[in-house]
Structure formats: C-alpha cells, structure tokens
Coordinates of C-alpha atoms in Angstrom, one line a residue:
M1 CA 21.7 -62.8 -94.8
D2 CA 23.7 -61.4 -91.9
N3 CA 26.1 -64.4 -92.1
Q4 CA 26.6 -64.1 -95.8
K5 CA 30.0 -63.1 -96.8
P6 CA 30.4 -60.1 -99.0
Q7 CA 30.9 -60.8 -102.6
P8 CA 34.2 -59.9 -104.2
S9 CA 34.1 -56.9 -106.5
M10 CA 34.0 -57.8 -110.2
K11 CA 37.0 -56.8 -112.3
M12 CA 37.0 -56.3 -115.9
S13 CA 38.9 -59.1 -117.9
R14 CA 41.7 -58.0 -120.1
L15 CA 40.8 -60.7 -122.6
P16 CA 39.2 -59.6 -125.7
V17 CA 35.4 -60.0 -125.7
P18 CA 33.3 -60.4 -128.7
P19 CA 30.8 -57.6 -129.5
S20 CA 27.7 -59.8 -129.1
R21 CA 29.0 -60.9 -125.8
K22 CA 29.6 -57.3 -124.8
R23 CA 26.1 -56.3 -125.7
A24 CA 24.6 -59.1 -123.6
L25 CA 26.6 -58.1 -120.6
S26 CA 25.8 -54.6 -121.1
D27 CA 22.0 -55.3 -121.0
E28 CA 22.4 -57.5 -118.0
N29 CA 24.4 -54.8 -116.1
Q30 CA 21.8 -52.2 -116.9
E31 CA 19.0 -54.4 -115.7
L32 CA 20.9 -55.1 -112.5
A33 CA 21.6 -51.4 -112.0
A34 CA 18.0 -50.5 -112.7
A35 CA 16.7 -53.0 -110.1
P36 CA 17.8 -51.0 -107.1
K37 CA 16.4 -47.9 -108.7
R38 CA 13.0 -49.5 -109.1
L39 CA 13.0 -50.5 -105.5
K40 CA 14.2 -47.0 -104.5
V41 CA 16.1 -48.5 -101.6
S42 CA 19.2 -50.4 -101.1
P43 CA 19.1 -53.8 -99.5
V44 CA 20.5 -52.5 -96.3
R45 CA 17.9 -49.7 -96.2
V46 CA 15.2 -52.2 -96.8
A47 CA 16.3 -54.3 -93.9
A48 CA 16.4 -51.2 -91.8
S49 CA 13.0 -50.1 -92.9
I50 CA 11.6 -53.5 -92.1
A51 CA 13.1 -53.2 -88.6
T52 CA 11.8 -49.6 -88.1
S53 CA 8.4 -50.3 -89.6
R54 CA 7.4 -52.5 -86.8
P55 CA 4.6 -50.8 -84.8
R56 CA 5.6 -49.3 -81.6
V57 CA 3.3 -50.3 -78.7
A58 CA 2.6 -47.4 -76.4
P59 CA 3.8 -47.9 -72.9
A60 CA 1.2 -49.1 -70.5
V61 CA -0.6 -46.2 -68.8
A62 CA -0.5 -46.5 -65.0
L63 CA -4.2 -46.4 -64.3
P64 CA -5.5 -45.9 -60.8
K65 CA -6.8 -49.0 -59.3
P66 CA -10.5 -49.0 -59.7
Q67 CA -12.5 -49.4 -56.6
V68 CA -15.0 -51.7 -58.3
I69 CA -14.1 -54.4 -60.9
G70 CA -16.8 -54.3 -63.5
R71 CA -17.4 -55.1 -67.2
Q72 CA -15.1 -52.3 -68.5
S73 CA -12.2 -53.6 -66.5
L74 CA -12.7 -57.0 -68.0
Q75 CA -12.7 -55.6 -71.5
V76 CA -9.4 -53.8 -70.8
M77 CA -7.8 -57.1 -69.7
Q78 CA -9.0 -58.9 -72.8
T79 CA -7.5 -56.1 -75.1
R80 CA -4.2 -56.5 -73.3
N81 CA -4.2 -60.2 -74.0
R82 CA -4.9 -59.8 -77.7
M83 CA -2.0 -57.3 -78.0
N84 CA 0.3 -59.7 -76.4
T85 CA -0.8 -62.5 -78.7
T86 CA -0.3 -60.2 -81.8
A87 CA 3.2 -59.4 -80.8
S88 CA 4.1 -63.0 -80.3
T89 CA 2.9 -64.0 -83.8
K90 CA 4.9 -61.4 -85.8
P91 CA 6.8 -63.1 -88.7
K92 CA 10.5 -63.1 -88.3
V93 CA 12.3 -62.0 -91.5
T94 CA 15.3 -64.2 -92.2
A95 CA 17.6 -63.7 -95.1
A96 CA 18.3 -66.9 -96.9
A97 CA 21.4 -66.9 -98.8
P98 CA 21.0 -67.4 -102.5
A99 CA 21.9 -70.8 -103.8
A100 CA 25.3 -70.8 -104.9
T101 CA 26.0 -72.1 -108.3
S102 CA 29.4 -73.1 -107.3
A103 CA 30.8 -74.8 -104.5
P104 CA 31.3 -72.8 -101.5
G105 CA 34.5 -71.1 -101.3
K106 CA 35.2 -71.6 -105.0
K107 CA 35.4 -68.6 -107.2
R108 CA 34.4 -68.4 -110.7
A109 CA 37.0 -67.7 -113.2
A110 CA 37.4 -64.3 -114.5
W111 CA 36.5 -65.3 -117.9
D112 CA 33.3 -67.0 -116.7
L113 CA 31.2 -64.0 -117.2
K114 CA 28.1 -66.0 -117.8
G115 CA 28.4 -67.8 -114.5
Q116 CA 28.8 -64.5 -112.8
V117 CA 25.7 -63.0 -114.6
T118 CA 23.8 -66.1 -113.5
D119 CA 24.9 -65.5 -109.9
M120 CA 23.8 -61.9 -110.2
K121 CA 20.4 -62.8 -111.6
D122 CA 19.9 -65.2 -108.7
K123 CA 20.7 -62.5 -106.3
V124 CA 18.4 -60.1 -108.0
S125 CA 15.6 -62.7 -107.9
Y126 CA 16.3 -63.3 -104.3
Y127 CA 16.2 -59.6 -103.5
K128 CA 13.0 -59.1 -105.4
G129 CA 11.4 -61.9 -103.4
Q130 CA 12.6 -60.3 -100.2
V131 CA 11.3 -56.8 -101.3
Q132 CA 7.9 -58.3 -102.1
S133 CA 7.8 -60.2 -98.8
L134 CA 8.8 -57.0 -96.9
S135 CA 6.1 -55.0 -98.7
E136 CA 3.5 -57.5 -97.7
E137 CA 4.8 -57.4 -94.2
K138 CA 4.7 -53.7 -94.3
A139 CA 1.1 -53.6 -95.4
R140 CA 0.1 -56.2 -92.8
L141 CA 2.0 -54.1 -90.1
Q142 CA 0.3 -50.9 -91.2
S143 CA -3.1 -52.7 -90.9
T144 CA -2.1 -53.9 -87.5
T145 CA -0.9 -50.4 -86.5
G146 CA -4.3 -49.0 -87.4
Q147 CA -6.1 -51.5 -85.4
L148 CA -3.7 -50.9 -82.4
Q149 CA -4.3 -47.1 -82.8
A150 CA -8.0 -47.6 -82.7
Q151 CA -7.6 -49.8 -79.7
M152 CA -5.4 -47.2 -78.1
Q153 CA -8.0 -44.5 -78.7
D154 CA -10.6 -46.8 -77.2
L155 CA -8.4 -47.5 -74.3
S156 CA -7.6 -43.8 -73.8
Q157 CA -11.3 -43.0 -73.8
R158 CA -11.9 -45.8 -71.3
N159 CA -8.9 -44.5 -69.3
E160 CA -10.4 -41.0 -69.2
D161 CA -13.8 -42.5 -68.2
L162 CA -12.1 -44.5 -65.5
S163 CA -10.1 -41.4 -64.3
Q164 CA -13.4 -39.4 -64.1
Q165 CA -15.0 -42.3 -62.2
N166 CA -11.9 -42.4 -59.9
E167 CA -12.2 -38.7 -59.2
D168 CA -15.9 -39.0 -58.5
L169 CA -15.2 -42.0 -56.3
S170 CA -12.4 -40.0 -54.6
R171 CA -14.7 -37.1 -53.9
Q172 CA -17.3 -39.5 -52.6
L173 CA -14.7 -41.1 -50.5
H174 CA -13.5 -37.8 -49.1
S175 CA -17.1 -36.8 -48.4
M176 CA -17.7 -40.1 -46.7
E177 CA -14.5 -39.7 -44.7
T178 CA -15.5 -36.2 -43.7
K179 CA -18.9 -37.4 -42.7
L180 CA -17.3 -40.3 -40.8
L181 CA -15.0 -37.9 -38.9
S182 CA -18.0 -35.8 -38.1
E183 CA -19.9 -38.8 -36.9
Q184 CA -16.9 -39.9 -34.9
R185 CA -16.7 -36.5 -33.2
K186 CA -20.3 -36.6 -32.5
L187 CA -19.9 -40.1 -31.2
L188 CA -17.0 -38.9 -28.9
D189 CA -19.1 -36.0 -27.8
S190 CA -21.9 -38.3 -27.1
E191 CA -19.6 -40.6 -25.1
R192 CA -18.3 -37.7 -23.1
E193 CA -21.8 -36.5 -22.5
V194 CA -22.8 -40.0 -21.5
Q195 CA -19.8 -40.1 -19.1
R196 CA -20.7 -36.6 -17.7
L197 CA -24.4 -37.6 -17.3
T198 CA -23.3 -40.9 -15.7
A199 CA -21.1 -39.0 -13.2
L200 CA -23.8 -36.5 -12.6
S201 CA -26.3 -39.3 -12.1
Q202 CA -24.0 -40.9 -9.6
K203 CA -23.5 -37.6 -7.8
Q204 CA -27.2 -37.0 -7.8
E205 CA -27.8 -40.5 -6.5
S206 CA -25.3 -39.9 -3.7
E207 CA -26.9 -36.5 -3.0
L208 CA -30.3 -38.2 -3.1
V209 CA -29.1 -40.7 -0.5
A210 CA -27.8 -37.8 1.6
E211 CA -31.0 -35.9 1.1
K212 CA -33.0 -38.9 2.1
S213 CA -30.9 -39.2 5.2
L214 CA -31.3 -35.5 5.9
V215 CA -35.0 -35.7 5.3
Q216 CA -35.1 -38.6 7.8
E217 CA -33.2 -36.5 10.3
L218 CA -35.4 -33.5 9.7
R219 CA -38.5 -35.7 10.2
T220 CA -37.0 -36.8 13.5
T221 CA -36.1 -33.2 14.3
G222 CA -39.6 -32.1 13.2
D223 CA -41.2 -34.5 15.5
S224 CA -39.0 -33.3 18.3
M225 CA -39.7 -29.7 17.5
A226 CA -43.4 -30.4 17.3
Q227 CA -43.2 -31.8 20.8
Q228 CA -41.2 -28.8 21.9
L229 CA -43.7 -26.5 20.2
K230 CA -46.5 -28.1 22.2
D231 CA -44.4 -27.6 25.4
K232 CA -43.7 -24.0 24.3
E233 CA -47.3 -23.3 23.6
G234 CA -48.2 -24.4 27.0
R235 CA -45.4 -22.3 28.5
L236 CA -46.4 -19.4 26.3
I237 CA -49.9 -19.4 27.8
C238 CA -48.2 -19.2 31.2
L239 CA -46.0 -16.4 30.0
E240 CA -48.9 -14.5 28.5
D241 CA -50.5 -14.6 31.9
E242 CA -47.2 -13.5 33.4
K243 CA -46.9 -10.8 30.7
S244 CA -50.3 -9.4 31.6
R245 CA -49.2 -9.3 35.2
L246 CA -45.9 -7.6 34.3
Q247 CA -47.6 -5.1 32.1
T248 CA -49.6 -4.0 35.0
I249 CA -46.5 -3.7 37.0
V250 CA -44.7 -1.8 34.1
S251 CA -47.5 0.7 33.9
E252 CA -47.2 1.3 37.6
K253 CA -43.4 1.5 37.4
S254 CA -43.7 3.9 34.4
E255 CA -45.7 6.3 36.4
E256 CA -43.0 6.0 39.2
I257 CA -40.3 6.5 36.6
I258 CA -42.0 9.7 35.3
D259 CA -42.2 10.9 38.9
L260 CA -38.6 10.0 39.4
K261 CA -37.5 11.8 36.2
E262 CA -39.3 14.9 37.4
R263 CA -37.6 14.6 40.7
I264 CA -34.2 14.0 39.0
T265 CA -34.9 17.1 36.9
Q266 CA -35.6 19.1 40.0
Q267 CA -32.5 17.7 41.7
D268 CA -30.4 18.5 38.6
T269 CA -31.7 22.0 38.9
Q270 CA -30.9 22.1 42.6
I271 CA -27.5 20.6 41.9
Y272 CA -26.8 23.2 39.3
N273 CA -28.0 26.0 41.6
L274 CA -25.9 24.5 44.4
E275 CA -22.9 24.3 42.0
T276 CA -23.4 27.9 41.1
E277 CA -23.7 28.8 44.7
R278 CA -20.6 26.8 45.4
R279 CA -18.7 28.7 42.7
R280 CA -20.0 32.0 44.1
L281 CA -19.1 31.1 47.7
H282 CA -15.7 29.7 46.5
N283 CA -15.0 32.9 44.7
T284 CA -16.2 34.9 47.7
V285 CA -13.8 33.0 49.9
Q286 CA -11.0 33.6 47.5
E287 CA -11.9 37.3 47.3
L288 CA -11.9 37.5 51.1
K289 CA -8.4 36.0 51.0
G290 CA -7.5 38.5 48.4
N291 CA -7.1 38.2 44.7
I292 CA -3.4 38.5 45.1
R293 CA -2.2 36.0 47.8
V294 CA 1.3 35.5 49.0
F295 CA 2.7 32.3 50.5
C296 CA 6.1 32.1 52.1
R297 CA 8.1 29.0 52.0
V298 CA 11.5 28.3 53.7
R299 CA 13.4 25.5 52.1
P300 CA 15.1 22.9 54.3
T301 CA 18.9 22.8 54.7
L302 CA 20.8 20.5 52.5
P303 CA 23.0 17.7 53.9
T304 CA 26.1 19.7 52.8
E305 CA 24.9 22.8 54.7
K306 CA 25.2 23.5 58.4
A307 CA 22.2 22.4 60.4
S308 CA 22.3 25.6 62.6
S309 CA 22.1 27.8 59.5
A310 CA 18.3 28.5 60.0
G311 CA 18.6 29.8 63.5
H312 CA 17.9 33.4 62.4
I313 CA 14.4 32.4 61.1
V314 CA 11.7 32.2 63.7
F315 CA 8.1 30.9 63.3
P316 CA 6.0 32.3 66.1
P317 CA 3.7 29.5 67.5
S318 CA 1.0 32.0 68.3
D319 CA 0.6 33.2 64.7
E320 CA 0.8 30.7 61.9
K321 CA 0.9 33.5 59.3
A322 CA 3.9 35.3 60.7
I323 CA 7.6 34.9 60.2
V324 CA 10.5 36.7 62.0
L325 CA 14.0 37.2 60.8
T326 CA 16.5 38.1 63.5
K327 CA 20.1 39.4 63.3
M328 CA 22.7 40.4 65.8
E329 CA 24.2 43.8 64.9
E330 CA 27.6 44.8 66.3
S331 CA 28.0 48.1 68.2
H332 CA 29.5 50.9 66.3
V333 CA 31.8 51.7 69.2
G334 CA 32.9 48.1 69.5
R335 CA 32.7 48.0 73.3
D336 CA 29.0 47.5 73.9
K337 CA 27.3 44.3 73.1
G338 CA 25.4 44.3 69.8
Q339 CA 21.6 44.5 69.6
T340 CA 19.3 41.9 68.0
V341 CA 17.4 43.3 65.1
K342 CA 14.0 41.7 64.2
Y343 CA 12.1 41.8 60.9
D344 CA 8.5 40.8 61.2
F345 CA 6.5 39.7 58.1
N346 CA 2.9 38.4 57.7
F347 CA 1.6 36.5 54.7
D348 CA -1.5 34.4 53.8
C349 CA 0.3 31.2 54.7
I350 CA 3.8 30.3 56.0
F351 CA 5.5 27.0 55.2
S352 CA 8.4 25.9 57.4
P353 CA 11.2 23.7 56.1
A354 CA 9.3 20.6 57.4
A355 CA 6.3 21.3 55.1
S356 CA 5.9 18.7 52.3
Q357 CA 4.9 19.3 48.7
A358 CA 1.4 17.9 49.5
D359 CA 1.0 20.4 52.4
V360 CA 1.8 23.3 50.1
F361 CA -0.5 22.1 47.3
E362 CA -3.4 21.6 49.7
E363 CA -3.4 25.4 50.3
I364 CA -3.5 26.2 46.6
S365 CA -5.9 23.5 45.4
L366 CA -8.9 25.7 45.8
L367 CA -7.2 28.3 43.6
V368 CA -6.5 25.7 41.0
Q369 CA -10.2 24.7 41.1
S370 CA -11.1 28.2 40.2
A371 CA -9.4 27.7 36.8
L372 CA -12.0 25.0 36.0
D373 CA -14.8 27.5 37.0
G374 CA -13.6 29.9 34.3
Y375 CA -11.3 32.2 36.2
P376 CA -7.8 33.0 35.0
V377 CA -5.3 31.9 37.6
C378 CA -1.7 32.8 37.8
I379 CA 0.8 31.1 40.3
F380 CA 4.4 32.1 40.3
A381 CA 7.4 31.5 42.5
Y382 CA 9.7 34.4 43.4
G383 CA 13.0 34.5 45.4
Q384 CA 16.7 34.6 45.2
T385 CA 18.7 31.9 43.4
G386 CA 19.0 28.6 45.3
S387 CA 15.9 29.3 47.4
G388 CA 13.9 26.3 46.1
K389 CA 11.6 27.9 43.5
T390 CA 12.1 25.2 40.8
Y391 CA 11.7 22.5 43.4
T392 CA 8.4 24.1 44.6
M393 CA 6.9 24.5 41.1
E394 CA 8.3 21.4 39.3
G395 CA 9.9 19.0 41.9
P396 CA 13.3 17.3 41.9
E397 CA 15.0 15.7 38.9
H398 CA 13.3 12.3 39.6
L399 CA 9.7 12.8 40.5
S400 CA 7.6 10.7 42.9
M401 CA 4.2 11.0 44.4
D402 CA 5.6 12.7 47.4
T403 CA 8.1 15.1 45.7
M404 CA 6.2 16.2 42.6
G405 CA 5.8 20.0 42.5
M406 CA 2.9 22.3 42.1
I407 CA 2.7 22.1 38.3
P408 CA 2.2 18.3 38.0
R409 CA -0.1 18.3 41.1
A410 CA -2.2 21.1 39.6
I411 CA -2.5 19.2 36.3
R412 CA -3.5 16.0 38.2
Q413 CA -6.3 17.9 40.0
I414 CA -7.5 19.6 36.9
F415 CA -8.0 16.3 35.0
A416 CA -9.5 14.6 38.0
S417 CA -12.0 17.4 38.5
A418 CA -12.9 17.4 34.8
D419 CA -13.6 13.6 35.0
E420 CA -15.9 14.2 38.0
L421 CA -17.8 17.0 36.2
K422 CA -18.5 14.8 33.1
C423 CA -21.5 13.3 34.9
K424 CA -22.9 16.8 35.2
G425 CA -22.7 17.4 31.5
W426 CA -19.3 19.2 31.3
Q427 CA -16.8 18.5 28.6
Y428 CA -13.3 20.1 28.7
K429 CA -10.6 20.7 26.1
F430 CA -7.0 21.4 27.3
T431 CA -4.2 23.0 25.3
A432 CA -0.7 23.2 26.8
S433 CA 2.3 25.4 26.0
F434 CA 5.7 25.8 27.7
L435 CA 8.2 28.6 27.0
E436 CA 11.0 30.4 28.7
I437 CA 12.1 34.1 28.6
Y438 CA 15.9 34.2 28.4
N439 CA 17.5 37.7 28.1
E440 CA 14.1 39.1 27.0
T441 CA 13.9 36.5 24.2
L442 CA 11.1 33.9 23.9
R443 CA 12.1 30.2 23.5
D444 CA 9.8 27.3 22.9
L445 CA 10.7 24.6 25.5
L446 CA 8.6 21.9 23.7
I447 CA 10.9 21.8 20.6
N448 CA 14.2 19.9 21.0
R449 CA 15.9 21.5 18.0
P450 CA 14.4 25.0 17.6
D451 CA 14.8 26.7 14.3
K452 CA 16.8 29.9 14.7
K453 CA 14.9 31.5 11.9
L454 CA 11.6 31.4 13.7
E455 CA 10.6 34.5 15.6
Y456 CA 8.3 34.4 18.6
D457 CA 6.3 37.5 19.1
I458 CA 3.5 38.3 21.6
R459 CA 0.4 39.5 19.8
K460 CA -3.3 39.9 20.5
V461 CA -5.6 37.3 19.1
S462 CA -7.8 39.9 17.6
S463 CA -8.4 43.6 17.8
S464 CA -11.6 43.0 19.7
S465 CA -10.0 40.7 22.3
N466 CA -7.4 41.3 25.0
D467 CA -6.2 37.7 24.8
V468 CA -2.6 37.3 23.6
H469 CA -0.8 34.4 22.0
V470 CA 2.8 33.8 20.9
T471 CA 3.5 33.4 17.1
N472 CA 5.1 30.1 16.0
L473 CA 4.8 28.7 19.5
R474 CA 3.8 25.0 19.8
Y475 CA 0.4 24.6 21.4
V476 CA -0.3 20.9 22.2
E477 CA -3.8 19.6 22.8
V478 CA -3.6 17.1 25.8
S479 CA -6.1 14.7 27.1
S480 CA -4.3 12.9 30.0
V481 CA -1.9 13.6 32.9
E482 CA 0.8 11.4 31.3
E483 CA 0.8 13.6 28.2
V484 CA 1.4 16.7 30.2
H485 CA 4.2 15.0 32.3
E486 CA 5.9 14.1 29.0
L487 CA 5.8 17.7 28.0
L488 CA 7.2 18.8 31.4
R489 CA 10.1 16.4 31.0
T490 CA 10.9 17.8 27.5
A491 CA 10.8 21.4 28.8
K492 CA 13.0 20.6 31.8
T493 CA 15.6 19.1 29.4
N494 CA 15.6 22.2 27.2
R495 CA 15.6 24.9 29.9
S496 CA 18.6 27.2 30.3
V497 CA 20.6 26.6 33.5
A498 CA 24.1 27.6 34.5
K499 CA 26.5 27.5 37.5
T500 CA 27.0 30.6 39.6
A501 CA 28.8 31.5 42.8
L502 CA 25.5 31.2 44.7
N503 CA 24.0 28.1 43.0
D504 CA 25.6 25.2 41.1
R505 CA 22.4 24.8 38.9
S506 CA 20.8 28.2 38.7
S507 CA 17.8 28.8 36.4
R508 CA 18.8 31.6 34.1
S509 CA 15.4 32.2 32.6
H510 CA 11.7 32.6 33.5
S511 CA 9.7 29.4 32.6
V512 CA 6.0 29.9 31.8
F513 CA 3.7 26.9 31.6
Q514 CA 0.2 27.7 30.5
L515 CA -2.8 25.4 30.2
K516 CA -5.8 26.8 28.3
I517 CA -9.1 25.3 29.7
E518 CA -12.2 25.4 27.5
G519 CA -15.4 23.9 29.1
E520 CA -18.9 23.3 27.7
N521 CA -22.1 22.2 29.3
S522 CA -24.4 21.3 26.5
I523 CA -27.3 20.6 29.0
R524 CA -27.2 24.1 30.4
D525 CA -25.8 25.7 27.3
V526 CA -22.9 27.2 29.3
R527 CA -19.3 27.7 28.1
T528 CA -16.2 28.7 30.1
S529 CA -12.7 29.6 29.0
S530 CA -9.7 30.3 31.3
V531 CA -5.9 30.0 31.4
L532 CA -3.9 28.5 34.2
S533 CA -0.4 30.0 34.3
L534 CA 2.3 28.4 36.4
I535 CA 5.6 30.4 36.4
D536 CA 9.0 29.6 37.8
L537 CA 10.8 33.0 37.9
A538 CA 14.6 33.2 37.5
G539 CA 16.4 33.8 40.8
S540 CA 17.2 37.3 41.8
E541 CA 20.8 37.9 43.0
R542 CA 23.2 40.7 43.7
L543 CA 26.1 41.2 41.4
D544 CA 28.6 41.7 44.2
R545 CA 27.7 38.2 45.6
S546 CA 27.1 36.3 42.4
L547 CA 30.4 37.4 40.9
S548 CA 28.8 37.1 37.5
T549 CA 30.8 38.1 34.4
G550 CA 30.3 37.8 30.7
D551 CA 27.2 35.9 29.7
R552 CA 26.3 35.3 33.4
L553 CA 26.4 39.1 34.0
K554 CA 24.1 39.8 31.1
E555 CA 21.7 37.1 32.3
T556 CA 21.7 38.5 35.9
Q557 CA 21.0 42.1 34.6
S558 CA 18.2 40.9 32.4
I559 CA 16.6 38.8 35.2
N560 CA 16.8 41.7 37.7
T561 CA 15.3 44.1 35.2
S562 CA 12.3 41.8 34.4
L563 CA 11.7 41.2 38.2
S564 CA 11.8 45.0 38.8
T565 CA 9.2 45.5 36.0
L566 CA 7.0 42.8 37.6
G567 CA 7.1 44.8 40.8
M568 CA 6.3 48.0 39.0
V569 CA 3.3 46.4 37.3
I570 CA 1.9 45.0 40.6
T571 CA 2.4 48.4 42.2
S572 CA 0.6 50.1 39.4
L573 CA -2.3 47.6 39.7
C574 CA -2.4 48.3 43.5
N575 CA -2.5 52.1 42.9
K576 CA -5.0 51.6 40.1
D577 CA -2.9 53.7 37.7
S578 CA -4.3 54.5 34.3
H579 CA -1.2 53.1 32.6
I580 CA 0.2 49.7 33.5
P581 CA 3.7 49.2 32.1
Y582 CA 3.1 45.7 30.8
R583 CA 5.2 46.2 27.7
N584 CA 8.3 47.1 29.7
S585 CA 9.1 43.4 29.9
K586 CA 8.2 40.3 27.9
L587 CA 7.2 38.5 31.1
T588 CA 4.6 41.1 32.2
Y589 CA 3.4 41.6 28.6
L590 CA 2.7 37.8 28.3
L591 CA 1.0 37.7 31.7
Q592 CA -1.1 40.9 31.4
N593 CA -4.4 39.0 31.4
S594 CA -3.3 36.8 34.4
L595 CA -2.2 39.8 36.6
G596 CA -5.2 42.1 36.0
G597 CA -8.4 42.6 37.9
N598 CA -10.2 39.6 36.4
S599 CA -7.6 37.1 37.5
K600 CA -6.6 35.3 40.7
V601 CA -2.9 35.6 41.5
L602 CA -0.8 33.6 44.0
M603 CA 2.8 34.3 44.7
F604 CA 5.3 32.0 46.4
V605 CA 8.1 33.8 48.0
N606 CA 10.9 31.3 48.6
I607 CA 13.8 32.1 51.0
S608 CA 17.0 30.4 51.9
P609 CA 17.6 29.0 55.4
L610 CA 21.3 30.1 55.2
E611 CA 22.2 33.1 57.4
E612 CA 24.7 34.3 54.7
N613 CA 21.6 35.0 52.5
F614 CA 20.0 37.1 55.2
A615 CA 20.0 40.3 53.2
E616 CA 18.5 38.7 50.1
S617 CA 15.8 37.0 52.2
V618 CA 14.8 40.3 53.7
N619 CA 14.6 41.9 50.3
S620 CA 12.5 39.1 49.0
L621 CA 10.1 39.3 52.0
R622 CA 9.8 43.0 51.7
F623 CA 8.8 42.7 48.0
A624 CA 6.3 40.0 48.9
S625 CA 4.8 42.2 51.6
K626 CA 4.2 44.9 49.1
V627 CA 2.5 42.5 46.8
N628 CA 0.4 41.1 49.6
E629 CA -0.9 44.6 50.4
C630 CA -2.2 45.1 46.8
V631 CA -5.9 44.8 46.0
I632 CA -6.5 44.5 42.3
G633 CA -10.3 44.2 42.3
T634 CA -12.9 41.5 42.0
A635 CA -12.2 38.6 39.7
R636 CA -14.9 37.6 37.1
A637 CA -15.4 34.3 35.5
N638 CA -15.2 34.1 31.7
R639 CA -18.6 32.5 31.1
K640 CA -20.9 32.6 28.1

C-alpha cells in the first residue's frame, strides 16, 4: 500500500451524459463518499491507528539481584519468555494493492466512467476488508494488552515482594556484618589478650627460673647462715659470760664515775673560786698599779733622721721607770758657758726606742684581760704629731706578726682567751665599731661611701642607764680575728690624714675603736658586759711650728681644743669635782664611761727622739705626769 502510486484525480467529461447514466454515477459517488463516513476515519488515519494501537510494553524494571533463586524467580523468567513470544507472533499488516482492471500504466479513457466506477468499487471493497482486518487486530491487541497489564500488575506485586525481601535480607546482612565485625573485634582482642598472656607467661617462666635459682642460692646461704648461727650461738654463750663479768666491772666503774663526778664538781667549784680569786687578785694588782696608768714610749729614729738626734734623752739604768730630758742652755751674758738643764719624769713603764711591739703589749696584756672579766678598759695614745702614736696603736701600713700594733694584738688576745674560757662554760659575743672625730664631727670609718645626710649623735641608751651609743653608726658583730682585721683595714683607708710641716702623714682626727664584750656562763648563771676602747688621738702641735693655714689651721685648733678638754676631764676626776666637763668635747662625751671611776685607763705618751721637738716632748711628758698622779677610784666589774 505504501508503494501504490496515487490515483489521478477524476475530471468531469464535457461530453453529454444521459440522465440515467448521471443518476447511476450519482448513486455510486454518494456510496463512495458515505463509505469513509461510516468508517469515521480516513485510510491514512486507519493505518496510523493500527500503528499506534500496538500495545506498549513497559520497560523492564531493574530489580535487585535476589540473594536466593527460588520459585518466584522462575515464574518471572517464564513470564518474560511468553512476552517475547507474543511480540514475535504479531501479525504484520500489509496493504495489497487492488487488482487493476487495466494494464498497469494504462489510463482509462475519460468517457469510460463505468470502468472508473468499477475501479472505485474495488478500492472500496479492498478498504473495507482492510478496515475489518484492522478491527479484528485491534480487538486482539486490546485483549493482549489486558493480559499484559494483568501480568504487569502481577509482576509489580512480585517486584514489591522481592524488594521487601531484599530490604529484609539487606537488614539481615547489615546485622550479620555488624555481628561479624563485633566478633572480629572480640577475636582481635582475644588474640591480643592471648599474646599478652603468652608474653606474661614467658616473663613469669623466666622469673620463675630466676626465683628457683634465687631459692637455690638462698638455700645455700641459709645452710651457711645456719652454720654461722651455730657458731654465733656458741660465741654468744661465751659473750654472755663475758657480759656478766663486764657488768660486774661496769657496776664497779659506775661507782668510781659517781665518785669522780663528785670530785669534778668539787674541782669545778674550786676552779670557779680560784678564777674568782684570780680576778680579784688581778684587779687588786691593777688597782695597786693605779686605775690610770701611764706608759712612755720613745720612737726610734728613722733612716732619714740623724742618728745622734736622741742624745738629749737619757734612760737611767738604776730606775727602769724614769726618763730624763737634758738641754744645754746658753748664758744670758754670752761669756760664761751654758748650763745643762734636766727634766726628770717617772711613769709606770718606760719603753726605749729598742722596745718592740711585743714588749709593749706584754705590759698591757693584763689590762686587756680585765675587759673579759667585765671591766671597762680604755687605752689611748697621746703625743705630738710624728711621735709614733698610730704605729703604736695600729702598726705600719703592711702588718706582720712582729709589727702589728696594740689594737690587733689586743683583739687576738681577747679571742684566744674567749676560746680558752669555753671549756669553763663561758660564751662571748663581740660587737665592733670604728669612728673618727674630725673637727668635732663624728664619722663612721666602716662605711666607704658615707651618706652626708646621716647625722651621728652621741645619746644615752636609756634614761636609766649611763651607757651611750652613736646614732646611725655601724655596729658589726664579729666572731674571728680575721673579721676584725678586715674592719681595721677599711677604717685605716677611710681615716683623715694630711701633710704638715712636722709630719708628711699626720692624723688629723681622733680614731676610736670600741669592742663591746658580752659574756655569759650558763653553768654559774653569771653575765658580764664591758667595752674595750682603743684610741689613737690626733697629734698635738704648735701653730708657730706646724705653719698650718686654712683647713690645716682649723684642724689643729680643733685637735688642741679636744686634747685640752681631755686634760680638764682627767683633772676634774683627780680632784673629784662634782661636775665633770664631759660634754665640752665629743671625745670626752663618748668616752665618759671609759674614763670614770668604774674603768681602767692606760695612757701611752709618745715622744719624738729629735732634739728639735724638745719643747713638745717636755709638754707631753708634763701632761702625762699630771695624769699619772690622778686617782679616780676603784674599778668595779659589770657583773649580773
């Protein structure tokens, strides 16, 4: 039908047609025109309806692969085979061309209307057959479509069942996998535990082997110890016998010890009584010598001085405590020969230029010992500038065992005696201070860089005590000789010195070293307290000879004033005046407790061997003689 050529359109003939013929053609045309109306479709639409009326097979649903091939799966496969078979047996509609009444390619004549009608009838018959065939095919296809839809519903239901089964199986599979993982973890944990237990077992086996070896050693040692125990038991029996014998001896010795303790107690009492008697006798000797003692020392000549300079000083061999100064005086007329004038002086001890530092200290060592016994002791050096006061009290610039002065030697003796008294129950505490009085101003020599804002005032410790102290002064607790020597070196560096016409290195201030000594005997419940004062006074000098000007002049005037006040205080003490002018000078005010009746005082008067200093030497010896004649009373120890 697709290859059939379209028929040419029919044209009306211009020839005259008879009425009967026209009626017949008219009926035939109406019948042909009515045929398509009865079919309600055109031939082309019929072919299209046939093509579209074929049932559409739903696409195959991608079903999950079942885990188990059962009876239902087999039914699905059979259904698919039947569908494939039905599709392959569908009838194919082919359009056979109507039989041509005329030879192909030959057209009927225009006047051959009957032939044309015949052809049209054939075509109508052919199309009716086609329509009937298509109707049957349509009915058959509709029946097949119903069956296929029923099968599709059945398959959909089965698909849903299979999907539900698949979900159930998936959940079961997931649950099984979870259980499997849990079991695998448990298995791994078990394997680890097995490995740990295996390692532990091996370790315990090795420890067991070691323990067995140790047990074997212990057994061997036990056997050895058992044998030793037997030996010890035998020895113990011997020792018990020895113990019994020794206990007897101990009891005898205990009685002897008790007797010895009693004797020791008695001897301690005797020693204490003897020590007390020694102190009393020592103090008596010092009192007999005088509470104010005066030693005179003549310094040796220096290499730069003339060796014959000391010819005017005579030391009488018959009297070791006398010293004579001689001088040739010219005649007033000028014709007669001048007369020799002598000045005789007597002191407690005289030291010639040949005397060493050790010889000098040997004479004052008993006085230093009194400081440990609780007596306030004051030792000072007096004399003109350049007479050797600083050398006597401190020593030279570089100290040695032979050249050290009275201060370091006194400190050495104090600490040595304190160590000896420890065995008798005495304990001592030492506190040192070192200051200078320069132009009536106090300066702390233990501070390298003093604060100018600090003021040093002399004040009483309390209203009920006569003890004095210096405000803001550095008091250093010392426990050895080396510590004190270090303080002395610091003070020597900080002391005020200057060059004058009489001395290249003259001390321009009074230096005062004080050591407070506090002792305690816990056995006898006795306490002592005293102060050892060692003073290097500034040198006295005459203004006409020192040629001092400016600051040196002011220093000289201040020095001479304070030394005069010291003489006045000592004179007042000798005369037992009611008023002692301690406050007239910072030096006497600071030393008031070391110059009074309860103290022991020693004065060094130092003189120069040079004849040119004759007048100054005589003045110094005269002042020392006045001091030596003073009696200030009986010293008392500060004991509690």
